[in-house]
C-alpha positions as CSV (number, residue, x, y, z in Angstrom):
1,N,-9.3,15.1,-48.3
2,T,-11.4,18.3,-48.8
3,E,-11.3,21.4,-50.9
4,N,-13.3,24.8,-50.9
5,Y,-14.4,24.9,-47.3
6,E,-14.5,27.0,-44.3
7,L,-13.3,25.2,-41.1
8,M,-14.6,26.0,-37.6
9,L,-13.5,24.0,-34.6
10,L,-15.3,24.0,-31.3
11,D,-13.2,22.6,-28.4
12,N,-15.0,22.1,-25.1
13,N,-11.7,21.7,-23.5
14,R,-13.1,18.9,-21.4
15,S,-15.5,21.1,-19.7
16,S,-18.0,19.6,-17.2
17,V,-20.8,21.7,-18.6
18,F,-20.3,20.4,-22.2
19,N,-23.6,20.1,-24.0
20,H,-23.1,18.5,-27.5
21,P,-26.3,19.8,-29.0
22,S,-25.8,23.3,-27.7
23,E,-22.4,23.4,-29.5
24,M,-23.9,22.0,-32.7
25,N,-26.6,24.8,-32.5
26,K,-23.9,27.4,-32.3
27,L,-22.7,26.2,-35.7
28,L,-26.2,26.3,-37.1
29,L,-26.8,29.8,-35.9
30,T,-23.5,31.1,-37.2
31,C,-23.5,29.3,-40.6
32,K,-23.4,31.6,-43.6
33,T,-23.0,29.0,-46.2
34,D,-25.6,26.8,-48.1
35,F,-24.3,23.6,-46.5
36,L,-22.9,22.7,-43.1
37,V,-21.1,19.6,-42.3
38,I,-20.9,18.7,-38.6
39,M,-18.3,16.2,-37.8
40,D,-17.1,14.8,-34.4
41,D,-13.4,14.4,-33.6
42,D,-13.6,10.6,-33.8
43,V,-14.4,10.6,-37.6
44,F,-11.9,10.2,-40.4
45,V,-12.9,10.9,-43.9
46,R,-11.5,9.6,-47.2
47,P,-10.9,11.4,-50.6
48,G,-14.1,12.4,-52.3
49,W,-16.2,12.2,-49.2
50,L,-17.7,15.7,-49.3
51,D,-18.4,15.6,-53.1
52,G,-20.2,12.2,-52.6
53,M,-22.4,13.6,-49.9
54,L,-23.2,16.7,-52.0
55,E,-24.2,14.5,-54.9
56,S,-26.9,12.9,-52.7
57,M,-28.3,16.3,-51.8
58,K,-31.3,16.6,-54.1
59,P,-34.4,19.1,-54.0
60,D,-36.3,16.8,-51.5
61,V,-33.3,16.1,-49.3
62,G,-32.4,18.0,-46.2
63,L,-29.8,15.9,-44.4
64,V,-27.2,13.5,-45.8
65,V,-25.0,11.0,-43.8
66,P,-22.4,8.7,-45.0
67,L,-21.8,5.0,-44.3
68,H,-19.7,4.4,-41.2
69,T,-17.1,1.7,-40.7
70,N,-15.2,1.0,-37.5
71,S,-11.5,0.8,-37.1
72,K,-11.4,-2.6,-38.5
73,D,-13.2,-1.4,-41.8
74,E,-16.4,-3.2,-40.8
75,I,-19.8,-1.6,-41.4
76,S,-21.0,-0.1,-38.2
77,F,-23.8,2.2,-39.4
78,A,-26.0,2.4,-42.4
79,G,-29.0,4.1,-40.8
80,I,-31.1,3.7,-37.6
81,A,-33.7,1.0,-37.1
82,M,-36.5,2.0,-34.6
83,S,-38.2,-0.9,-32.9
84,P,-41.7,-1.2,-34.3
85,D,-43.2,-1.8,-30.8
86,K,-42.7,1.9,-30.1
87,S,-40.5,1.1,-27.2
88,G,-38.0,3.8,-28.1
89,H,-35.2,1.1,-28.6
90,H,-33.2,1.5,-31.7
91,S,-30.1,0.0,-33.3
92,H,-27.8,0.8,-36.2
93,A,-28.9,-0.7,-39.5
94,L,-26.2,-2.4,-41.3
95,K,-27.8,-3.3,-44.7
96,V,-26.0,-1.3,-47.5
97,H,-27.9,-0.3,-50.6
98,A,-26.4,0.3,-54.1
99,H,-27.7,4.0,-54.3
100,P,-28.5,6.6,-51.8
101,F,-31.5,5.6,-49.8
102,P,-33.8,7.2,-47.1
103,I,-33.2,6.3,-43.5
104,Q,-35.3,7.0,-40.4
105,T,-32.9,9.1,-38.5
106,V,-29.1,9.6,-38.0
107,C,-26.0,9.2,-35.9
108,S,-24.7,12.8,-35.6
109,A,-21.0,11.9,-35.9
110,I,-21.0,13.3,-39.3
111,M,-23.8,14.9,-41.3
112,L,-24.3,17.3,-44.2
113,I,-27.1,19.8,-43.5
114,D,-28.8,21.9,-46.2
115,I,-29.1,25.2,-44.4
116,N,-31.7,26.7,-46.7
117,K,-34.1,23.8,-46.0
118,C,-33.1,22.8,-42.4
119,G,-31.1,25.6,-40.8
120,H,-34.1,26.5,-38.8
121,I,-34.2,23.1,-37.1
122,H,-32.1,23.1,-33.9
123,F,-30.9,20.3,-31.8
124,N,-32.7,19.7,-28.6
125,E,-30.5,20.8,-25.9
126,S,-32.3,18.9,-23.1
127,Y,-30.4,15.9,-24.2
128,S,-26.8,16.7,-23.0
129,K,-25.0,14.1,-25.1
130,Y,-27.0,11.2,-26.6
131,F,-30.3,10.9,-28.6
132,F,-30.6,14.6,-29.7
133,D,-29.4,13.3,-33.2
134,L,-32.3,10.9,-33.4
135,V,-34.7,13.7,-32.6
136,F,-33.0,16.0,-35.1
137,G,-33.3,13.5,-38.0
138,L,-36.9,12.9,-37.3
139,R,-37.5,16.7,-37.2
140,V,-36.0,17.0,-40.7
141,W,-38.6,14.4,-41.9
142,E,-41.4,16.3,-40.2
143,S,-40.4,19.5,-41.9
144,G,-41.0,17.7,-45.3
145,Y,-37.4,16.7,-46.2
146,K,-35.7,13.3,-46.6
147,V,-32.9,12.0,-44.6
148,I,-30.5,10.1,-46.9
149,L,-27.6,7.8,-46.5
150,A,-25.0,8.0,-49.2
151,P,-23.6,4.5,-49.5
152,S,-20.8,5.6,-51.9
153,V,-19.3,7.7,-49.1
154,S,-17.6,5.7,-46.3
155,V,-16.0,7.2,-43.2
156,T,-14.2,5.7,-40.3
157,H,-16.0,6.5,-37.1
158,V,-14.3,5.3,-34.0
159,G,-17.8,5.0,-32.4
160,G,-18.6,3.2,-29.2
161,A,-15.7,5.2,-27.5
162,T,-18.3,7.2,-25.8
163,L,-21.2,4.8,-25.5
164,S,-21.2,1.2,-26.5
165,Q,-24.4,0.1,-28.2
166,G,-26.4,-2.3,-26.1
167,S,-24.4,-1.6,-23.0
168,E,-26.1,-1.2,-19.7
169,L,-25.7,2.6,-19.8
170,S,-27.0,2.7,-23.3
171,M,-30.1,0.7,-22.3
172,A,-30.7,2.9,-19.2
173,L,-30.4,6.0,-21.2
């Protein structure tokens, strides 16, 4: 479903010292193109996905993510909603807009990064697996660029396979 790309695969080979943000930073540091898509192995794209995400990349945008559906084709992610009480709790927003719209921060399962604008922003490696994506999205905003969800692009993300939202472990983390 993709044309005109360079593909790089990182395989942790089930290593016990796997650090997700560290691996993503390797991609940021080696990227020689204008744009970088980082995609987890539990994401399945559809025809036109990359063109749709690129269409949402405007001069004031640094990061674009698509709408996520689960394996039943139900919407599972349309942004992140942070609790207004400053508790640090968050949930996936499910409201879909007709046009690309700004979101607070992201789920890193799949994202398009404008390297010229945001290539200097790295993922916080002190988070070994979770929440580094929330921090990354907020840092894009802090650098002066928008984080946008492209609702015309839908991917299937078999999310929850690693950490179910609202689970005891999720709440503890």
